[in-house]
CSV table of C-alpha atoms in Angstrom, one decimal:
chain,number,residue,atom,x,y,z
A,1,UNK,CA,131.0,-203.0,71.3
A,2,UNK,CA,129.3,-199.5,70.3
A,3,UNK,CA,132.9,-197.5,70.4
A,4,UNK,CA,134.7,-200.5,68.2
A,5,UNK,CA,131.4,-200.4,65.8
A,6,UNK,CA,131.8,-196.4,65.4
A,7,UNK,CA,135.7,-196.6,64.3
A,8,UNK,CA,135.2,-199.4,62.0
A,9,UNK,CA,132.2,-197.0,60.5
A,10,UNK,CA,134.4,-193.6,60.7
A,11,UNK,CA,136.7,-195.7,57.9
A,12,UNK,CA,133.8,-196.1,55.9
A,13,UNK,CA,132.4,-192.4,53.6
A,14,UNK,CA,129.1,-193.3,53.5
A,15,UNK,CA,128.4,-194.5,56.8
A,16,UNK,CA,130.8,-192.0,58.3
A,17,UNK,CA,128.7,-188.9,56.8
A,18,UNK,CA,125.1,-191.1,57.7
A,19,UNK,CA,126.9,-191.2,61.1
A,20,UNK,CA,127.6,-187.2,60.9
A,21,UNK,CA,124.1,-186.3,60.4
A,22,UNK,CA,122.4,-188.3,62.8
A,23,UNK,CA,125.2,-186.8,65.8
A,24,UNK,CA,123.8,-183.6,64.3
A,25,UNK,CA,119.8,-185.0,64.7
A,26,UNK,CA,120.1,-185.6,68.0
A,27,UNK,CA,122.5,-183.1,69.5
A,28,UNK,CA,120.3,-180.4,67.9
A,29,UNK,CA,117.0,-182.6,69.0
A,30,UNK,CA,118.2,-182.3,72.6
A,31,UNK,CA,117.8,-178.3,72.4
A,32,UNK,CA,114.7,-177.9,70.6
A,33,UNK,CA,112.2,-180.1,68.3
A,34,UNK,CA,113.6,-180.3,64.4
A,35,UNK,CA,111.2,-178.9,61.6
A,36,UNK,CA,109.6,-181.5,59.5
A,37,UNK,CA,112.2,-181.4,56.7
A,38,UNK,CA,115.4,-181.5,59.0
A,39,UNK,CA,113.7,-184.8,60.4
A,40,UNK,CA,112.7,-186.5,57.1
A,41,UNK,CA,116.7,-186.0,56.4
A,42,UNK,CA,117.6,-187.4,60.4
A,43,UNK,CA,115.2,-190.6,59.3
A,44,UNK,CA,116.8,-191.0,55.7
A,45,UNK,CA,120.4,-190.9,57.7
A,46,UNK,CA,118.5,-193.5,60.1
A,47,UNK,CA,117.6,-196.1,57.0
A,48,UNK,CA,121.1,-195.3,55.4
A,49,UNK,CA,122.3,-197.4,58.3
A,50,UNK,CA,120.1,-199.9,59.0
A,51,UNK,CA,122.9,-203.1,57.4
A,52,UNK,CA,125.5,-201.2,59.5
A,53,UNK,CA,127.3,-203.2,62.6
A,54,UNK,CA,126.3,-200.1,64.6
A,55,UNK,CA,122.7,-201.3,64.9
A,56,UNK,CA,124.0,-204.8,66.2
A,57,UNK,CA,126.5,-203.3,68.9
A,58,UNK,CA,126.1,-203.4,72.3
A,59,UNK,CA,127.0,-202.1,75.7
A,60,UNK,CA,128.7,-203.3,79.0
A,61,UNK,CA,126.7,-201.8,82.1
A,62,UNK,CA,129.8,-200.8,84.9
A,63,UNK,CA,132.6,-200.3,82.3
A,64,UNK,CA,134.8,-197.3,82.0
A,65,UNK,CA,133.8,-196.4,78.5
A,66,UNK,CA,129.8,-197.0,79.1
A,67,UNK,CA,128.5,-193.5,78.9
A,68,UNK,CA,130.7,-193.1,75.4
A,69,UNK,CA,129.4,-196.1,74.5
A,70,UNK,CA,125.9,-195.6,75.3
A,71,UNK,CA,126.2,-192.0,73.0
A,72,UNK,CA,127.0,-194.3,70.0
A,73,UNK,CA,124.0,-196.4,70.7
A,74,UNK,CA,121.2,-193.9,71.1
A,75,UNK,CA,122.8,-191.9,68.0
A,76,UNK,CA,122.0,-194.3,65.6
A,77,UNK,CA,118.3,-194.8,67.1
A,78,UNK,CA,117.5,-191.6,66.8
A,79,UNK,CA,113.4,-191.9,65.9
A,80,UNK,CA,112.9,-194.9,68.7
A,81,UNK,CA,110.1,-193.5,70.8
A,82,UNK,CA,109.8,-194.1,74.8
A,83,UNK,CA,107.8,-197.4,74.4
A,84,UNK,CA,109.6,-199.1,71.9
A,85,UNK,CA,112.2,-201.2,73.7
A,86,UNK,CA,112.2,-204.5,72.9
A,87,UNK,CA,116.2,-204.8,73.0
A,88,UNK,CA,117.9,-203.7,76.1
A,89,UNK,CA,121.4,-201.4,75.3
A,90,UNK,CA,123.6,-204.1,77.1
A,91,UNK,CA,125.2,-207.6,76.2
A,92,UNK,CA,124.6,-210.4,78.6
A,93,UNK,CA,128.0,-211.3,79.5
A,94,UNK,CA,128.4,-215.2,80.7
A,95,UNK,CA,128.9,-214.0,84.6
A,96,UNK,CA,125.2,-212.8,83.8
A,97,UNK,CA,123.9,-216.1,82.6
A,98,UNK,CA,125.2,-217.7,85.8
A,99,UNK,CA,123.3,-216.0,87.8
A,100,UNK,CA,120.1,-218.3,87.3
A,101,UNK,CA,118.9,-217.6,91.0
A,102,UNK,CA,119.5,-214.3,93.7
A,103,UNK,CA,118.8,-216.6,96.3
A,104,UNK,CA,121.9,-218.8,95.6
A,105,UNK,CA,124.0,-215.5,94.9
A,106,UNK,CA,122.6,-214.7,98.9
A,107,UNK,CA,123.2,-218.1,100.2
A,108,UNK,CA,126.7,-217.5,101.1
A,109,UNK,CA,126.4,-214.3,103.6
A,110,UNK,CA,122.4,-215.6,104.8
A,111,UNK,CA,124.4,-219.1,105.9
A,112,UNK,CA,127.4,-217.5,107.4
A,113,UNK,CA,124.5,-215.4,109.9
A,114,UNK,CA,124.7,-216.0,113.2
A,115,UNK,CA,120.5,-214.6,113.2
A,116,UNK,CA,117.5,-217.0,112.7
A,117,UNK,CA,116.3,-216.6,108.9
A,118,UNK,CA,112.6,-215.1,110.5
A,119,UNK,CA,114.6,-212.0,112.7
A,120,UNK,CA,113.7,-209.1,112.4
A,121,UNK,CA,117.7,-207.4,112.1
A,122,UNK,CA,118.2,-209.4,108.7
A,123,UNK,CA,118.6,-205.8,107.3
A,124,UNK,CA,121.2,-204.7,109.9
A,125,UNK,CA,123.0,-208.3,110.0
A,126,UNK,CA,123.6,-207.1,106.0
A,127,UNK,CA,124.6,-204.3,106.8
A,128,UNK,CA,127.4,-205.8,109.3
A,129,UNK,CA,128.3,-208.6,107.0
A,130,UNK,CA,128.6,-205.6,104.5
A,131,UNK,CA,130.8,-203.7,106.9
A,132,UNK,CA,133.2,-206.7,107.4
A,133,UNK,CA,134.0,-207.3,104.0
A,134,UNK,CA,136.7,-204.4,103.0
A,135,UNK,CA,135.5,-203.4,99.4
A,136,UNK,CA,131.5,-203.7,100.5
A,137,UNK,CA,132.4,-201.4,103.5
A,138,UNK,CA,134.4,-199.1,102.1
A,139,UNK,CA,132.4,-198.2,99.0
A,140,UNK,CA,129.3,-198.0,101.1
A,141,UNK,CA,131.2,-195.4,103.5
A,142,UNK,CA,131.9,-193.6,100.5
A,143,UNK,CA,128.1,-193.3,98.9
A,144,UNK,CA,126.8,-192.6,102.3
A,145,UNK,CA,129.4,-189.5,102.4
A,146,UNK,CA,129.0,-188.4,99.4
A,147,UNK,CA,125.2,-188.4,99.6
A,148,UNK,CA,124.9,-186.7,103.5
A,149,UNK,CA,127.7,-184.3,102.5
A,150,UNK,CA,126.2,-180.6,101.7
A,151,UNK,CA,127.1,-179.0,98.4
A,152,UNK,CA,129.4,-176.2,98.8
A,153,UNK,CA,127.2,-173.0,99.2
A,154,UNK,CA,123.9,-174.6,99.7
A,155,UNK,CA,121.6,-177.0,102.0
A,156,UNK,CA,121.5,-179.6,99.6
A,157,UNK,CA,123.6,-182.2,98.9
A,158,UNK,CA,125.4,-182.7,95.5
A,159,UNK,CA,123.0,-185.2,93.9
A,160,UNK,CA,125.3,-186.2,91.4
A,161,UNK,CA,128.1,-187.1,92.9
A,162,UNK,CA,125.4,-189.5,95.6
A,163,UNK,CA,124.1,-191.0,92.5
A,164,UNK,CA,127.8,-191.8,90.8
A,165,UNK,CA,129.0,-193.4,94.5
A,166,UNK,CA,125.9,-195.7,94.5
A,167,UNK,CA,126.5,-196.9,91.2
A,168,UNK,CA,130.2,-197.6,92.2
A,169,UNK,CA,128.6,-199.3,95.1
A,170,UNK,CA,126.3,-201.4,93.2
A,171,UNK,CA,128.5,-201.9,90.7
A,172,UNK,CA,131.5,-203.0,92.1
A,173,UNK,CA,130.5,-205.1,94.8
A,174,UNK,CA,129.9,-208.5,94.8
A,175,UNK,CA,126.0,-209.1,94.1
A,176,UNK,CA,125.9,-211.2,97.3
A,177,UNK,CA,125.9,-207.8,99.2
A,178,UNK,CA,124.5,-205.6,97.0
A,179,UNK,CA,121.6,-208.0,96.6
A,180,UNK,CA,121.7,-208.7,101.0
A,181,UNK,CA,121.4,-204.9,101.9
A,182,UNK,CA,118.8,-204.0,99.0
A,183,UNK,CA,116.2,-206.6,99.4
A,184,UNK,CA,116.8,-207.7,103.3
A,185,UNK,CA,113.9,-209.4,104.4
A,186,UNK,CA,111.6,-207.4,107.1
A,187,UNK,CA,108.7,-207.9,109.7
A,188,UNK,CA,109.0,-205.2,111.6
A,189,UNK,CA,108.9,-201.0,110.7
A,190,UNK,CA,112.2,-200.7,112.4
A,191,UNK,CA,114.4,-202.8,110.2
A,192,UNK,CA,111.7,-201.5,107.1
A,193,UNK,CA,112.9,-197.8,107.9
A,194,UNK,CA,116.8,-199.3,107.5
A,195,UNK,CA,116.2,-200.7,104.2
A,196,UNK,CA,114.3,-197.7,103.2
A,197,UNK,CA,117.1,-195.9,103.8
A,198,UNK,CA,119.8,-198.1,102.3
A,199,UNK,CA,120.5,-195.6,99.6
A,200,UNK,CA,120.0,-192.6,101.6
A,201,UNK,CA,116.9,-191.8,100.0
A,202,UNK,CA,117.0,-187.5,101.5
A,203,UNK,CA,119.7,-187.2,98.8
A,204,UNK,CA,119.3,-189.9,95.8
A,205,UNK,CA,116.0,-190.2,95.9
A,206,UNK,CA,113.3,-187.3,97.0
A,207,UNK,CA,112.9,-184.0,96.5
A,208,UNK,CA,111.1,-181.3,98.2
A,209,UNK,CA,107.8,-182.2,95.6
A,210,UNK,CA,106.7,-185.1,93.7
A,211,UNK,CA,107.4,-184.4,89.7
A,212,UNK,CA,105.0,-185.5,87.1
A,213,UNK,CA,106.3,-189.1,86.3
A,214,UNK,CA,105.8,-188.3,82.3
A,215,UNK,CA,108.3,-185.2,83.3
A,216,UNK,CA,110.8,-187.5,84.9
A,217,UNK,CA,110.6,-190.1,82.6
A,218,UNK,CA,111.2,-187.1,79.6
A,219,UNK,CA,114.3,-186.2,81.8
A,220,UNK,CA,115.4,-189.5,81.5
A,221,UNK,CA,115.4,-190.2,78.1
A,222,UNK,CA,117.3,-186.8,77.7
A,223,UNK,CA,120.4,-188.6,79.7
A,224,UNK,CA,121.7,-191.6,77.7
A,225,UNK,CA,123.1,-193.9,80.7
A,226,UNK,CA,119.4,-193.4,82.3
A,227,UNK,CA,117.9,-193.8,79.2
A,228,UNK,CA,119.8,-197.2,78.6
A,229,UNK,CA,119.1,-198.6,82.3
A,230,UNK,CA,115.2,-197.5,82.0
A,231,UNK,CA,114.9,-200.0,78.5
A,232,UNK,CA,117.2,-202.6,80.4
A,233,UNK,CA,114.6,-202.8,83.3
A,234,UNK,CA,111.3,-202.6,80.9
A,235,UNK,CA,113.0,-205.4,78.8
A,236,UNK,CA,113.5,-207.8,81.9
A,237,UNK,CA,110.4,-206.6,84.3
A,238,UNK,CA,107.7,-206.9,81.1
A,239,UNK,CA,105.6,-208.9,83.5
A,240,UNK,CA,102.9,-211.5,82.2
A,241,UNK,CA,99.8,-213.3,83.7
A,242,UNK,CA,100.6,-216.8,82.1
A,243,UNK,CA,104.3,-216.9,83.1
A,244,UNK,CA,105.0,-218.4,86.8
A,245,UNK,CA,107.6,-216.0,87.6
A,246,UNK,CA,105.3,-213.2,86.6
A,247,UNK,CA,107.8,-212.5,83.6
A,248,UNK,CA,107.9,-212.3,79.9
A,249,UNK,CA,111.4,-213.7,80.0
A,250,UNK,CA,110.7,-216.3,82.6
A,251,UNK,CA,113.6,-214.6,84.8
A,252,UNK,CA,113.3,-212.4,88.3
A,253,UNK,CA,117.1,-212.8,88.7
A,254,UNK,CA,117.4,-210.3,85.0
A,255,UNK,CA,114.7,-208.6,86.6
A,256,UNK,CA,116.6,-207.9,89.9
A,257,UNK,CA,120.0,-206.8,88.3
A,258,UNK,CA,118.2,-204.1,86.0
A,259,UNK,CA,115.8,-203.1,88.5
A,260,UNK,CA,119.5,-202.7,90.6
A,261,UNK,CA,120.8,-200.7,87.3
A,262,UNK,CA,118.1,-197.5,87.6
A,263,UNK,CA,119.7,-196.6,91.1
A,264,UNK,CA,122.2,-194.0,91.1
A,265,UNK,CA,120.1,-192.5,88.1
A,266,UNK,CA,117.0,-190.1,87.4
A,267,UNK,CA,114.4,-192.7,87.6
A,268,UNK,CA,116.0,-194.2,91.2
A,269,UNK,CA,113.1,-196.2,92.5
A,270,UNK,CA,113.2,-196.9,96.5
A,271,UNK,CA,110.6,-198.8,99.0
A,272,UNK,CA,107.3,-196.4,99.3
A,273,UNK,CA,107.5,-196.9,103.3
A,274,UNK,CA,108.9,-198.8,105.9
A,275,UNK,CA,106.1,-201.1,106.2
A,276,UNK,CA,106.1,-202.7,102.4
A,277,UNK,CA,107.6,-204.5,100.0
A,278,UNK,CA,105.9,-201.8,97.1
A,279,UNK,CA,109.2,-200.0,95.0
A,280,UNK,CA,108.2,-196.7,92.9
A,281,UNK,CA,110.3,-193.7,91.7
A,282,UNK,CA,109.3,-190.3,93.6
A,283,UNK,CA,106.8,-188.7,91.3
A,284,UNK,CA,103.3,-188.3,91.1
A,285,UNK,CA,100.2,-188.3,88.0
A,286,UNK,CA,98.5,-185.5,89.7
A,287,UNK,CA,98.1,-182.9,87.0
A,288,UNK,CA,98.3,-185.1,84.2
A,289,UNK,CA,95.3,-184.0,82.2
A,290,UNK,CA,94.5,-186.1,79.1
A,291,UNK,CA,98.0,-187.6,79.2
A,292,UNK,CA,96.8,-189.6,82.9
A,293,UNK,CA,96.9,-192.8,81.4
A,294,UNK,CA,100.6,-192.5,79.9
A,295,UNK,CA,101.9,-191.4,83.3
A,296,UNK,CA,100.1,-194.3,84.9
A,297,UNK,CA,101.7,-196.8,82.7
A,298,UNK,CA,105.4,-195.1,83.8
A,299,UNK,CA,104.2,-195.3,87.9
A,300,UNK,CA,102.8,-198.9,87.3
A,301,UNK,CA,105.9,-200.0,85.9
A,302,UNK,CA,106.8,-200.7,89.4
A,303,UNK,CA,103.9,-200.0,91.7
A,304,UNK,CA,101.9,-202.7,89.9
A,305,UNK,CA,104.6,-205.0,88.2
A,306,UNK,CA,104.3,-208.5,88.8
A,307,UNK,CA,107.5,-209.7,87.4
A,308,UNK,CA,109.5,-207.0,89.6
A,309,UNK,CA,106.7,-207.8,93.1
A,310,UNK,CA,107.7,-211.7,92.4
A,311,UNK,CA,111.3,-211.2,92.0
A,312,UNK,CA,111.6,-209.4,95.6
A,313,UNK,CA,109.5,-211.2,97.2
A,314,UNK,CA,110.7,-214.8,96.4
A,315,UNK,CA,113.7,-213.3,97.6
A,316,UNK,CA,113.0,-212.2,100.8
A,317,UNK,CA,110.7,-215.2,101.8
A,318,UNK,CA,112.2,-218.4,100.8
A,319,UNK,CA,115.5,-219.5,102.7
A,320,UNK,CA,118.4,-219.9,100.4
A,321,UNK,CA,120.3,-223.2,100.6
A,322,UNK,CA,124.2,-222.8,101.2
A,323,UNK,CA,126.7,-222.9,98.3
A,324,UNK,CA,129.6,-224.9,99.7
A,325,UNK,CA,132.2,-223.6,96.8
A,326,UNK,CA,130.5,-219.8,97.3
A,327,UNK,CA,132.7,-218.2,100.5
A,328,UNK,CA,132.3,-214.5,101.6
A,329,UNK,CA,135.7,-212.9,100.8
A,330,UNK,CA,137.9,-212.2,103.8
A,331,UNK,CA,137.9,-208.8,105.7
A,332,UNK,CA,141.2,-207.0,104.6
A,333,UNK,CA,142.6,-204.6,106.0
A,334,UNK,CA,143.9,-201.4,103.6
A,335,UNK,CA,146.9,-199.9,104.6
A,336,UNK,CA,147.2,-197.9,102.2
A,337,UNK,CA,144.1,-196.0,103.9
A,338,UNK,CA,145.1,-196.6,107.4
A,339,UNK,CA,147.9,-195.7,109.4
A,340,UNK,CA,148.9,-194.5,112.8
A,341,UNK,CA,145.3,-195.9,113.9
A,342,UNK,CA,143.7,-193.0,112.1
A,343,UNK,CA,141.0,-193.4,109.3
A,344,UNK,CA,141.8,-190.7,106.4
A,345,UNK,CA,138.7,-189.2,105.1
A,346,UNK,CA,138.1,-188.9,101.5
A,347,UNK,CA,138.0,-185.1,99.6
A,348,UNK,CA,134.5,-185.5,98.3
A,349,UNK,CA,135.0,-181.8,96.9
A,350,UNK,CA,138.0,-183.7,94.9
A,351,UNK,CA,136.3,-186.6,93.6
A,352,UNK,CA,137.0,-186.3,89.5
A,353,UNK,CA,133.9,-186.4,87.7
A,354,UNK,CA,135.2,-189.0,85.1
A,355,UNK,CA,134.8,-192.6,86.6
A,356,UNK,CA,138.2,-194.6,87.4
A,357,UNK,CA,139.2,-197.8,85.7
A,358,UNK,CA,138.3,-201.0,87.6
A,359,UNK,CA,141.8,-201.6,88.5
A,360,UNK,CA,142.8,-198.1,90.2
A,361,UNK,CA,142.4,-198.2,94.1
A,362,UNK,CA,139.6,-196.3,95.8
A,363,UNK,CA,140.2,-193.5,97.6
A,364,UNK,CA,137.6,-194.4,100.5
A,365,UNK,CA,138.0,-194.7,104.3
A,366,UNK,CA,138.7,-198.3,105.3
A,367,UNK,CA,136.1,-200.8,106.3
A,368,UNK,CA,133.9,-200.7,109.5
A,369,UNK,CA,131.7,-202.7,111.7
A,370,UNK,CA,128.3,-201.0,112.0
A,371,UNK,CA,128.0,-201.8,115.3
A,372,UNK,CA,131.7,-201.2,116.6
A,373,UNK,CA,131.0,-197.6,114.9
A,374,UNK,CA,127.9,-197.0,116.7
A,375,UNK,CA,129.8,-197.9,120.0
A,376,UNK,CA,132.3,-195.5,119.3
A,377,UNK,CA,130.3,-192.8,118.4
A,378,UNK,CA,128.5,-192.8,121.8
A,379,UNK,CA,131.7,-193.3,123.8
A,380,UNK,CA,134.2,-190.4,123.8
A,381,UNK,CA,136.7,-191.6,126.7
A,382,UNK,CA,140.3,-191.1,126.1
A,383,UNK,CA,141.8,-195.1,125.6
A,384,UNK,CA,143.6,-197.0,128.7
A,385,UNK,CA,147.0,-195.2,127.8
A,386,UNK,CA,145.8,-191.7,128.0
A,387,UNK,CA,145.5,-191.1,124.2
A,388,UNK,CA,142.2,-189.7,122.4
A,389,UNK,CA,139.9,-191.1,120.6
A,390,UNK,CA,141.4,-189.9,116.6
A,391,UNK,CA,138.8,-186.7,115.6
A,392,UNK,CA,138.6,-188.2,111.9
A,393,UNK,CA,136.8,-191.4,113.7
A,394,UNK,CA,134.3,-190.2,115.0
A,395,UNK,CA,133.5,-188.0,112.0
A,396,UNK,CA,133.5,-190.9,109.5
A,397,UNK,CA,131.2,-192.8,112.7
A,398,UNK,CA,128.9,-189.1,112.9
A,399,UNK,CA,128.6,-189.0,109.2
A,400,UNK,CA,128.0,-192.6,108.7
A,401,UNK,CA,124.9,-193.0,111.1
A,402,UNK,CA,123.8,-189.5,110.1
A,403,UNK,CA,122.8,-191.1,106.8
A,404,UNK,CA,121.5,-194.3,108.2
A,405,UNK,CA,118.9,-192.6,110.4
């Protein structure tokens, strides 16, 4: 771990003050380019550590402490360029290893669906499924708020706090769902549109112009969490014409869960329409000049990956087998969040920019059934005995297929 490495080098002088300078290099790089003898000094500091545990440390993707630790990592590689990532920032933690195939971490909600493996509402059946299961529902209430939601004083929404729910989303929830609403198989535009807009793309994803992917990518490596997921994916997507899963590493499934990793960040990639299977970030190589063939290489990272194309496509197209010790956790319901049959709302103007330890409860409005919701929000008869139908209801249900349209 990167923040155990940096205290066991903060009792050592000489690493300690190698340490110093580079925090200097880069926080001073970040403003403005360093004169040629301020960076010969950064690169000495560089070598001065290159037998130190802090170049063997690593990083847990989802923790608490991620961000700090990710600072530690990207201090001490201070001259790595944009291409050189052959290491990815995070440890491969033995839940990681398990996960040999994303079709066997689907099999237990596709073989609990009531719909035929060929429909054409597999994306909305995930999306139910999702609904049903407490912590799936309730974080994905919670992202599709936050990101819907306008910023105060402005049209917009408030882009950071839409990229920090997804990544609670996506991070927190069992990969089952995560990997059931992302990558639903589709045959039709209809249920294509839904999975297009599975991460409310008007908010975490576009803007009112395509950027200059070379820009993008430069904003990126500016923001050290970004920064870390972008090397993650390019580790585990380098595709490759001899392999037969179209990947260096012989692994879609690695593939998948970094590809999963950029969303919620800079470089959030989403479907190009609602009739393909194609991913790409929102940015564009017009304008590129003599520098056209660099931005290519960032677009085609994903428009023409073969490792990445494989990876979702052998997921939506082959039928996973049922894992008979794999269940779908029951539905729960919170009561902390519930009471007096009215669903509490969450503050999104209170929501603490720090992230809250895996343990803490969220505060998130209680599960739903997509299509119970829609129901209500189209009937607004008082019940058989006279009383209302709560106001916060058919908020949450308003906001809720506001941000799936």
């Amino acid at each position: 771990d990167c923040v155990e490495a940096e205290e066991l080098c903060a009792s050592e002088p000489r690493c300690q003050t190698s340490y110093h300078v580079l925090e200097y290099c880069a926080s001073e790089e970040a403003v403005a380019p360093l004169g040629p003898d301020a960076r010969r000094e950064c690169v000495a500091a560089e070598a001065a550590l290159l037998h130190s545990p802090l170049l063997a440390c690593k990083c847990q993707r989802g923790t608490r402490k991620e961000e700090q630790c990710l600072r530690v990592y990207w201090t001490v590689r201070y001259s790595q360029g944009y291409y050189e990532y052959e290491a990815s920032p995070y440890e491969e933690t033995e839940a990681q290893s398990r996960w040999s195939s994303p079709a066997v971490r689907m099999a237990p909600i596709v073989s609990g669906s009531t719909l035929p493996l060929d429909s054409q509402n597999q994306c909305l059946k995930a999306a139910q499924d999702c609904g049903l299961y407490e912590k799936c529902g309730a974080l994905r209430s919670e992202y599709v708020l936050a990101c819907t939601k306008r910023a105060p004083s402005s049209s917009h929404c408030n882009r950071q706090k839409c990229h920090r729910a997804l990544r609670r989303f996506l991070e927190r929830v069992p990969e089952e769902y995560v990997l059931a609403v992302l990558f639903c198989r589709c045959s039709t535009t209809l249920c294509g549109e839904r999975r297009r807009k599975t991460i409310v793309p008007s908010c975490s994803y576009e803007e009112r112009e395509k950027p200059n992917c070379l820009s993008l990518q430069g904003y990126c490596m500016r923001d050290d969490l970004c920064r870390a997921r972008l090397a993650d994916f390019q580790r585990h997507c380098q595709p490759s014409a001899l392999s037969a899963s179209g990947c260096v590493r012989e692994s879609g499934a690695a593939c998948l869960r970094s590809y999963i990793g950029l969303i919620g960040t800079i470089m959030t990639p989403n479907y190009i329409s609602n009739s393909s299977d194609v991913v790409s970030q929102w940015c564009t190589c017009e304008g590129s000049g003599n520098q056209w063939q660099d931005c290519e290489r960032v677009l085609r990272m994903f428009t023409s990956n073969s490792c990445l194309r494989n990876a979702i496509t052998s997921l939506g197209s082959s039928a996973p087998r049922p894992v008979e010790s794999t269940t779908p956790p029951p539905t729960r319901i919170s009561l902390r969040v519930q009471q007096n049959n009215d669903i509490i709302l969450p503050d999104l103007a209170k929501v603490e920019d720090e992230e809250e330890d895996d343990d803490e409860e969220f505060n998130v409005i209680p599960p739903y059934s997509e299509k119970a919701t829609e129901s209500n929000a189209r009937s607004v008869a008082p019940g058989p005995h006279g009383g209302d139908v709560p106001k916060t209801l058919l908020l949450g249900a308003v906001l809720v297929l506001r941000g799936l349209e």
